[in-house]
Coordinates of C-alpha atoms in Angstrom, one line a residue:
M1009 CA 71.5 -305.3 -27.5
S1010 CA 67.7 -305.4 -27.0
L1011 CA 64.7 -303.0 -26.9
L1012 CA 63.4 -302.1 -23.5
K1013 CA 59.8 -300.9 -23.5
F1014 CA 59.1 -298.2 -20.9
Y1015 CA 56.5 -295.8 -19.7
K1016 CA 56.9 -292.3 -18.3
M1017 CA 54.5 -291.3 -15.5
E1018 CA 54.2 -288.6 -12.9
G1019 CA 52.4 -288.0 -9.7
A1020 CA 52.2 -284.3 -8.6
G1021 CA 55.4 -283.7 -10.6
N1022 CA 57.3 -286.6 -9.0
D1023 CA 58.3 -288.4 -12.2
F1024 CA 59.2 -292.0 -12.9
V1025 CA 60.2 -294.5 -15.6
V1026 CA 57.9 -297.5 -15.3
L1027 CA 58.7 -301.1 -16.5
D1028 CA 56.4 -304.1 -16.6
N1029 CA 58.8 -306.9 -15.6
R1030 CA 56.3 -309.8 -15.7
E1031 CA 57.4 -310.8 -19.1
M1032 CA 60.9 -309.2 -19.4
G1033 CA 62.2 -311.1 -16.4
L1034 CA 65.0 -308.7 -15.5
S1035 CA 66.8 -309.6 -12.3
L1036 CA 67.1 -307.2 -9.4
D1037 CA 70.8 -306.7 -10.2
E1038 CA 69.9 -305.8 -13.8
I1039 CA 67.2 -303.4 -12.7
I1040 CA 69.7 -301.7 -10.4
S1041 CA 72.3 -301.5 -13.1
I1042 CA 70.0 -299.8 -15.7
T1043 CA 68.3 -297.4 -13.3
P1044 CA 70.9 -294.6 -13.5
R1045 CA 70.9 -294.6 -17.3
L1046 CA 67.1 -294.7 -17.6
T1047 CA 66.6 -291.9 -15.1
D1048 CA 69.4 -289.6 -16.4
R1049 CA 67.9 -286.4 -17.6
K1050 CA 70.6 -285.7 -20.2
F1051 CA 71.4 -289.2 -21.6
G1052 CA 68.3 -291.2 -20.7
V1053 CA 64.6 -290.9 -20.3
G1054 CA 64.9 -288.7 -17.2
A1055 CA 63.1 -289.3 -13.9
D1056 CA 63.3 -289.1 -10.1
G1057 CA 63.3 -292.9 -9.9
L1058 CA 62.5 -296.3 -11.5
L1059 CA 59.2 -298.2 -10.9
V1060 CA 58.9 -301.9 -11.7
L1061 CA 55.7 -303.9 -11.8
E1062 CA 56.7 -307.4 -10.7
R1063 CA 54.8 -310.7 -10.3
A1064 CA 53.6 -311.1 -6.7
Q1065 CA 56.6 -312.2 -4.6
I1066 CA 54.6 -312.8 -1.4
E1067 CA 51.1 -314.2 -0.7
G1068 CA 48.0 -312.1 -0.5
V1069 CA 49.0 -309.4 -3.1
D1070 CA 48.2 -308.8 -6.7
Y1071 CA 51.8 -307.7 -7.6
T1072 CA 55.0 -306.5 -6.1
M1073 CA 56.3 -303.0 -6.5
I1074 CA 60.0 -302.5 -6.9
Y1075 CA 61.3 -298.9 -6.6
R1076 CA 64.9 -297.6 -7.0
N1077 CA 66.2 -294.1 -6.5
A1078 CA 67.7 -292.4 -9.6
D1079 CA 71.1 -293.5 -8.5
G1080 CA 70.0 -297.2 -8.2
S1081 CA 69.8 -297.3 -4.4
N1082 CA 67.0 -298.8 -2.5
A1083 CA 64.4 -296.1 -1.7
G1084 CA 62.0 -298.3 0.3
M1085 CA 58.4 -297.1 -0.3
C1086 CA 57.6 -294.2 -2.7
G1087 CA 54.1 -292.8 -2.1
N1088 CA 53.8 -290.9 -5.4
G1089 CA 55.3 -293.8 -7.3
S1090 CA 52.9 -296.2 -5.7
R1091 CA 50.0 -294.2 -7.1
C1092 CA 51.5 -294.1 -10.5
L1093 CA 52.2 -297.9 -10.5
A1094 CA 48.6 -298.6 -9.3
L1095 CA 47.2 -296.6 -12.2
F1096 CA 49.6 -298.4 -14.5
A1097 CA 48.5 -301.7 -13.1
A1098 CA 44.8 -300.8 -13.6
H1099 CA 45.5 -300.3 -17.3
H1100 CA 47.5 -303.5 -17.6
G1101 CA 45.3 -306.3 -16.4
F1102 CA 44.5 -305.5 -12.8
G1103 CA 41.3 -304.1 -11.3
N1104 CA 40.8 -300.7 -9.8
S1105 CA 41.2 -302.1 -6.3
Q1106 CA 44.6 -303.7 -5.8
K1107 CA 46.9 -305.0 -3.1
F1108 CA 50.6 -304.9 -3.6
N1109 CA 53.8 -305.1 -1.5
V1110 CA 57.0 -303.2 -1.2
H1111 CA 59.4 -305.5 0.6
D1112 CA 57.4 -307.0 3.5
A1113 CA 54.8 -304.2 3.8
I1114 CA 51.4 -304.6 2.1
Y1115 CA 49.4 -301.6 0.7
Q1116 CA 45.9 -301.2 -0.7
A1117 CA 45.3 -299.0 -3.7
D1118 CA 42.0 -297.7 -5.1
V1119 CA 42.2 -296.2 -8.6
D1120 CA 39.9 -293.7 -10.3
K1121 CA 41.0 -294.0 -13.9
I1122 CA 38.6 -291.2 -15.0
E1123 CA 39.9 -288.6 -12.6
H1124 CA 43.5 -290.0 -12.7
S1125 CA 43.4 -290.0 -8.9
V1126 CA 44.7 -292.8 -6.7
S1127 CA 44.3 -293.5 -2.9
V1128 CA 46.8 -295.7 -1.2
L1129 CA 46.2 -297.2 2.3
F1130 CA 49.5 -297.5 4.2
P1131 CA 50.4 -299.8 7.2
D1132 CA 50.3 -298.3 10.7
V1133 CA 53.1 -295.8 11.6
K1134 CA 54.6 -295.1 15.0
A1135 CA 54.4 -291.5 16.2
P1136 CA 57.5 -289.4 15.4
E1137 CA 60.3 -288.7 17.9
W1138 CA 62.2 -285.4 18.4
I1139 CA 65.9 -285.5 17.6
E1140 CA 68.5 -282.7 17.4
I1141 CA 71.2 -282.4 14.7
D1142 CA 73.8 -279.6 15.0
G1143 CA 71.5 -277.6 17.3
K1144 CA 68.4 -277.9 15.0
K1145 CA 65.3 -279.9 16.0
F1146 CA 63.7 -282.4 13.8
L1147 CA 60.9 -284.9 14.1
Q1148 CA 62.0 -288.3 12.9
I1149 CA 59.5 -290.8 11.5
Y1150 CA 59.4 -293.9 9.2
T1151 CA 56.5 -293.9 6.7
G1152 CA 57.8 -296.8 4.6
T1153 CA 61.1 -295.0 4.3
E1154 CA 63.2 -292.7 6.5
H1155 CA 62.2 -289.1 7.0
V1156 CA 63.0 -286.1 9.2
V1157 CA 60.8 -283.0 9.4
T1158 CA 61.5 -279.5 10.4
F1159 CA 59.2 -276.5 10.6
E1160 CA 60.0 -273.3 8.8
Q1161 CA 58.6 -269.9 7.8
K1162 CA 57.1 -269.6 4.4
E1163 CA 59.9 -267.4 3.1
M1164 CA 62.4 -270.2 3.9
L1165 CA 60.6 -272.6 1.5
L1166 CA 61.4 -270.2 -1.3
Q1167 CA 65.1 -270.2 -0.6
E1168 CA 65.8 -273.4 -2.6
D1169 CA 69.5 -273.1 -2.8
Q1170 CA 69.6 -272.9 1.0
L1171 CA 67.2 -275.8 1.3
V1172 CA 69.4 -278.0 -0.9
L1173 CA 72.5 -277.2 1.3
L1174 CA 70.7 -277.8 4.5
G1175 CA 69.0 -280.9 3.1
R1176 CA 72.3 -282.4 1.9
E1177 CA 74.0 -281.6 5.2
T1178 CA 71.2 -283.2 7.2
R1179 CA 70.8 -286.2 4.9
E1180 CA 74.5 -287.0 5.1
H1181 CA 74.8 -286.3 8.9
P1182 CA 76.4 -289.3 10.9
A1183 CA 73.4 -289.2 13.2
L1184 CA 71.2 -290.4 10.3
N1185 CA 73.6 -292.6 8.5
P1186 CA 73.4 -295.3 7.5
P1187 CA 71.0 -295.3 5.6
G1188 CA 70.5 -291.5 5.5
S1189 CA 67.1 -289.8 5.4
N1190 CA 64.8 -287.7 3.3
V1191 CA 64.5 -284.2 4.7
N1192 CA 61.2 -282.3 4.8
F1193 CA 60.8 -278.5 5.3
V1194 CA 57.3 -277.7 6.4
C1195 CA 55.4 -274.4 6.7
I1196 CA 52.1 -274.6 8.6
D1197 CA 49.6 -272.5 6.5
S1198 CA 46.5 -273.3 8.6
E1199 CA 45.2 -275.9 11.0
N1200 CA 45.0 -278.6 8.3
T1201 CA 47.0 -277.2 5.4
I1202 CA 50.8 -277.3 5.1
S1203 CA 53.3 -276.4 2.4
L1204 CA 56.2 -278.7 1.8
Q1205 CA 59.6 -278.9 0.2
T1206 CA 61.5 -282.3 0.3
Y1207 CA 65.1 -283.0 -0.2
E1208 CA 65.1 -286.6 -1.4
R1209 CA 67.8 -289.2 -0.6
G1210 CA 68.9 -290.9 -3.8
V1211 CA 67.8 -288.0 -6.0
E1212 CA 70.0 -285.7 -3.9
N1213 CA 68.0 -282.7 -4.6
L1214 CA 64.6 -281.1 -4.0
T1215 CA 61.8 -282.8 -5.9
L1216 CA 58.4 -281.4 -7.0
A1217 CA 56.6 -283.8 -4.6
C1218 CA 57.3 -286.6 -2.2
G1219 CA 54.4 -288.8 -1.1
T1220 CA 55.9 -290.5 1.9
G1221 CA 57.3 -287.0 2.8
A1222 CA 53.8 -285.6 2.7
M1223 CA 52.6 -288.3 5.0
A1224 CA 55.6 -287.8 7.4
S1225 CA 55.0 -284.0 7.4
A1226 CA 51.3 -284.2 8.0
I1227 CA 51.7 -286.7 10.8
S1228 CA 54.5 -284.6 12.3
T1229 CA 52.4 -281.4 12.1
H1230 CA 49.5 -283.2 13.8
Y1231 CA 51.9 -284.6 16.5
N1232 CA 53.5 -281.2 17.2
A1233 CA 50.1 -279.4 17.6
E1234 CA 49.1 -278.4 21.1
D1235 CA 45.5 -279.3 20.4
F1236 CA 44.6 -281.9 17.9
V1237 CA 41.7 -284.3 17.0
L1238 CA 42.3 -288.0 16.7
D1239 CA 40.8 -288.2 13.2
S1240 CA 42.5 -285.8 10.8
E1241 CA 42.9 -284.9 7.1
F1242 CA 45.6 -282.6 5.8
T1243 CA 46.0 -280.8 2.5
V1244 CA 49.7 -280.8 1.6
E1245 CA 50.8 -278.2 -1.0
V1246 CA 53.9 -279.1 -2.9
K1247 CA 55.5 -277.5 -6.0
G1248 CA 54.0 -280.2 -8.2
G1249 CA 50.4 -279.9 -7.0
T1250 CA 48.2 -280.9 -4.0
L1251 CA 48.2 -284.1 -2.0
K1252 CA 45.8 -285.3 0.7
V1253 CA 46.8 -287.2 3.8
S1254 CA 44.3 -288.7 6.3
F1255 CA 44.7 -290.8 9.4
I1256 CA 43.4 -291.8 12.8
Y1257 CA 45.7 -291.4 15.9
D1258 CA 45.6 -294.0 18.6
S1259 CA 46.8 -292.1 21.7
D1260 CA 47.1 -295.3 23.8
T1261 CA 49.6 -296.9 21.5
Q1262 CA 50.9 -293.7 20.0
T1263 CA 50.3 -295.1 16.5
Y1264 CA 48.8 -293.6 13.4
T1265 CA 46.3 -295.9 11.7
N1266 CA 44.1 -295.9 8.6
L1267 CA 46.8 -293.9 6.8
K1268 CA 45.8 -292.8 3.3
L1269 CA 47.7 -290.8 0.7
I1270 CA 45.5 -289.4 -2.1
G1271 CA 46.7 -287.6 -5.2
P1272 CA 47.1 -287.5 -9.0
A1273 CA 48.8 -290.0 -11.2
N1274 CA 49.3 -289.6 -15.0
F1275 CA 50.8 -291.2 -18.0
V1276 CA 53.2 -288.9 -19.9
F1277 CA 54.5 -291.0 -22.8
E1278 CA 55.8 -294.4 -23.7
G1279 CA 58.7 -295.6 -25.8
S1280 CA 61.5 -298.1 -26.3
L1281 CA 65.2 -297.8 -25.5
K1282 CA 68.1 -299.9 -26.7
I1283 CA 70.1 -301.4 -23.9

């Protein structure tokens, strides 16, 4: 039995257990095995997922980000988590401007430690595509992880029990599995403001915020508009706060470039756990 030092962080209410693995040297299998216990809200620290700061595993980056869903599964990229890990890194030996990778994708983070705000520049994303699941239309898009987006009235976003049922049915639908998908319910409030509820794969519930979901939803809203400008910025209202998404759309290649996710990141507490 040994002591595991951890940090608790949150970004717009999306909360994480954070580990610095540069000295601990946990293997990926060990990280996966301890994730469900650490993230358990009754018997562990409690979180939507586990973030791990790892020594750079590819060339051209400062560090590698490992993220696991609360159940230990591979989540791909986590937008809110990346902002938290960038703030963590800025307080643990890295500068305010950082490059990191998640699997083979490279991201750029700029940290404002005074305002506790972080901007993350994402790789280019292909425009979404319409799909139909059980008679309901969704836009499907990959923003570092799998997402589908559907547009709803504001009242629907308040029906959380119904959103959970629909989110679970959609996430588990054979058309999306494997590996499944995050499901985003979007209400268009104005030309550049949307409200969002996300059912997250791996958490298997609604979360207070989802960064890659905010990006997927803003892009889908832009793509679905009859008239849109190529250079856009969206305000995304989630239960845990407000996120900003900006991008440039290349209509020739149908690609979204210069993708940025901006939002809060905060330390909550730190501690040690016997494992």
